[in-house]
Coordinates of N, CA and C in Angstrom, one line a residue:
M262 N 1.3 144.7 26.5 CA 0.2 145.0 27.1 C -0.4 143.4 28.4
N263 N -0.4 143.0 28.6 CA -0.3 141.5 29.2 C -2.1 141.8 30.7
Q264 N -3.2 142.5 29.8 CA -3.9 142.1 31.2 C -4.3 141.2 31.2
Q265 N -5.1 141.1 32.8 CA -4.7 139.8 34.0 C -6.5 140.8 34.5
E266 N -6.8 140.0 35.3 CA -7.7 140.0 36.5 C -7.7 138.9 37.4
S267 N -6.9 139.4 38.4 CA -6.9 139.0 39.8 C -7.8 139.1 41.2
T268 N -8.1 138.3 41.6 CA -9.4 137.8 42.6 C -8.5 138.0 44.1
F269 N -8.9 138.4 44.8 CA -8.5 137.7 46.0 C -9.6 138.2 46.9
E270 N -9.5 136.4 48.0 CA -10.4 137.3 49.5 C -9.4 137.6 50.8
V271 N -10.0 138.4 51.1 CA -10.1 139.6 51.7 C -11.0 139.6 53.7
A272 N -9.6 139.1 54.6 CA -10.5 139.6 55.4 C -10.1 140.1 56.2
G273 N -10.7 141.1 57.2 CA -11.1 142.7 58.0 C -11.8 143.5 57.9
M274 N -12.2 142.9 56.5 CA -12.8 144.0 56.0 C -14.9 144.4 56.4
S275 N -14.9 145.7 57.3 CA -15.7 145.7 57.4 C -16.2 146.7 57.3
C276 N -16.3 148.2 56.6 CA -17.0 149.3 57.0 C -16.6 150.0 55.2
G277 N -17.3 150.7 54.3 CA -16.6 151.2 53.9 C -15.3 152.2 54.2
S278 N -15.0 152.1 54.9 CA -13.5 153.0 55.4 C -12.5 151.7 54.8
C279 N -13.0 150.9 55.5 CA -11.7 149.6 55.0 C -12.4 149.8 53.2
V280 N -12.5 150.0 52.4 CA -13.2 149.5 50.8 C -12.1 150.7 50.3
R281 N -12.8 152.1 51.0 CA -11.3 152.9 50.9 C -10.1 152.8 50.7
H282 N -9.6 152.3 52.2 CA -8.2 152.0 52.1 C -7.8 150.8 51.0
I283 N -8.1 150.2 50.7 CA -7.7 148.7 50.6 C -7.3 149.5 49.1
E284 N -9.0 150.3 47.9 CA -8.6 150.9 46.8 C -7.5 151.9 45.8
H285 N -7.0 152.8 47.5 CA -6.4 153.6 47.5 C -5.3 152.8 46.9
A286 N -5.2 152.0 48.1 CA -3.8 151.3 47.8 C -3.2 150.0 46.9
L287 N -4.1 149.7 46.2 CA -4.1 149.0 45.4 C -3.7 149.8 44.0
R288 N -4.7 151.0 43.7 CA -4.3 152.5 42.7 C -3.1 152.4 42.7
E289 N -2.3 152.9 43.8 CA -0.8 153.2 44.0 C -0.2 152.7 42.9
L290 N -0.5 150.9 43.0 CA 0.5 150.1 42.6 C 0.6 150.2 40.9
P291 N 1.7 150.8 39.9 CA 1.7 150.8 38.6 C 0.6 149.3 37.3
G292 N 0.6 149.9 37.0 CA -0.4 148.7 36.3 C -1.3 148.2 36.2
V293 N -2.1 148.5 37.3 CA -3.6 148.5 37.8 C -5.0 149.4 37.3
E294 N -5.5 149.4 36.2 CA -6.7 149.9 36.1 C -7.4 149.9 36.5
R295 N -8.2 148.6 37.3 CA -9.9 149.0 37.6 C -9.6 148.0 39.2
V296 N -10.2 148.5 40.4 CA -10.2 147.9 41.5 C -11.8 147.9 41.7
E297 N -12.2 146.7 41.7 CA -13.4 146.6 42.5 C -13.9 145.5 43.6
V298 N -13.9 146.0 45.1 CA -14.7 145.8 46.3 C -15.8 144.7 46.4
E299 N -15.7 144.5 46.9 CA -17.1 143.0 47.7 C -16.9 143.5 49.2
L300 N -17.1 144.6 49.6 CA -17.0 144.2 51.5 C -18.5 143.1 51.7
K301 N -19.3 143.1 51.0 CA -19.5 141.8 51.9 C -19.5 140.5 51.6
A302 N -19.1 140.2 50.1 CA -18.1 139.2 50.2 C -17.6 138.8 50.6
G303 N -16.4 140.3 51.0 CA -14.8 139.7 51.2 C -13.9 139.4 49.9
R304 N -14.0 140.2 48.8 CA -13.6 140.2 48.1 C -13.0 141.1 46.8
V305 N -12.0 141.3 46.6 CA -11.9 142.1 45.6 C -10.7 141.5 43.9
R306 N -11.3 142.2 43.3 CA -11.3 142.5 42.1 C -10.5 143.1 41.7
V307 N -9.1 143.3 40.8 CA -8.6 143.7 39.8 C -7.9 143.8 38.6
Q308 N -8.2 144.2 37.8 CA -8.2 144.9 36.9 C -6.8 145.4 36.2
H309 N -5.6 144.7 35.6 CA -3.7 145.2 36.0 C -3.5 144.0 34.6
D310 N -2.2 144.7 34.4 CA -1.4 144.6 33.6 C -0.1 144.2 34.4
A311 N -0.6 142.0 34.1 CA 0.7 141.2 34.9 C 2.1 141.9 34.5
D312 N 2.5 142.7 33.1 CA 3.4 142.5 33.3 C 4.6 143.6 34.1
L313 N 3.6 144.2 35.2 CA 4.0 145.9 35.2 C 3.4 145.4 36.9
A314 N 1.9 144.2 36.9 CA 2.0 144.4 38.8 C 1.7 143.0 39.0
S315 N 2.7 142.0 40.0 CA 2.4 140.6 40.4 C 0.7 140.4 40.7
V316 N 0.1 139.2 40.5 CA -0.3 138.5 42.0 C 0.3 139.2 43.9
D317 N 1.4 139.3 43.7 CA 1.8 138.8 44.7 C 2.2 140.4 45.0
Q318 N 2.7 141.4 44.3 CA 2.4 142.6 44.5 C 0.9 142.6 45.4
L319 N 0.5 142.2 44.2 CA -1.3 142.9 44.8 C -1.6 142.8 46.5
R320 N -1.0 142.2 46.7 CA -1.4 140.9 47.8 C -0.3 141.7 48.5
A321 N 0.5 141.6 48.3 CA 1.1 143.2 49.0 C 1.5 144.0 49.4
G322 N 0.2 144.7 48.4 CA -0.6 146.8 48.4 C -1.5 146.3 49.6
I323 N -2.6 145.1 49.2 CA -3.9 145.0 50.1 C -3.3 144.4 52.1
A324 N -2.0 144.2 52.0 CA -1.3 143.5 53.2 C -0.8 145.5 54.1
D325 N -0.3 145.8 53.2 CA 0.5 147.1 54.0 C -0.4 148.3 54.1
A326 N -2.5 147.8 53.3 CA -3.4 148.9 53.7 C -3.9 148.0 55.2
G327 N -3.2 147.3 55.6 CA -3.8 146.3 56.5 C -4.8 145.1 57.2
Y328 N -4.7 144.6 55.5 CA -6.0 143.1 55.3 C -4.8 141.9 54.7
E329 N -5.3 141.3 55.3 CA -4.9 139.8 54.7 C -6.2 139.3 53.1
A330 N -5.0 139.0 52.4 CA -5.9 138.9 51.0 C -5.0 137.4 51.0
K331 N -5.6 136.1 50.6 CA -5.2 134.9 49.8 C -5.8 135.5 47.9
A332 N -4.9 135.3 47.3 CA -5.8 135.0 46.2 C -6.2 133.5 45.5
R333 N -7.6 134.0 44.3 CA -8.4 133.2 44.7 C -7.8 132.6 42.9
S334 N -7.7 131.0 43.1 CA -7.3 130.3 41.9 C -8.9 130.8 40.5
P335 N -7.7 131.2 39.3 CA -9.0 131.5 38.5 C -9.8 130.3 38.1
A336 N -11.1 130.6 37.4 CA -12.6 128.9 37.5 C -11.5 128.2 36.3

């Protein structure tokens, strides 16, 4: 298991429904263990197994939910 936390800046989130759409899209991906959406900050944090869900796959999941995401570089 290759645990990783990835953070994304997400454009276009404006309400609780947006949060639910993103959470649902990401939780459907294999290897995703935890999703934390910060609506006001426009940020999504995902705890995942990097061997099963890559950053690109997570970004694609957010895009499939209808939002534009940009991965943040680790601090």
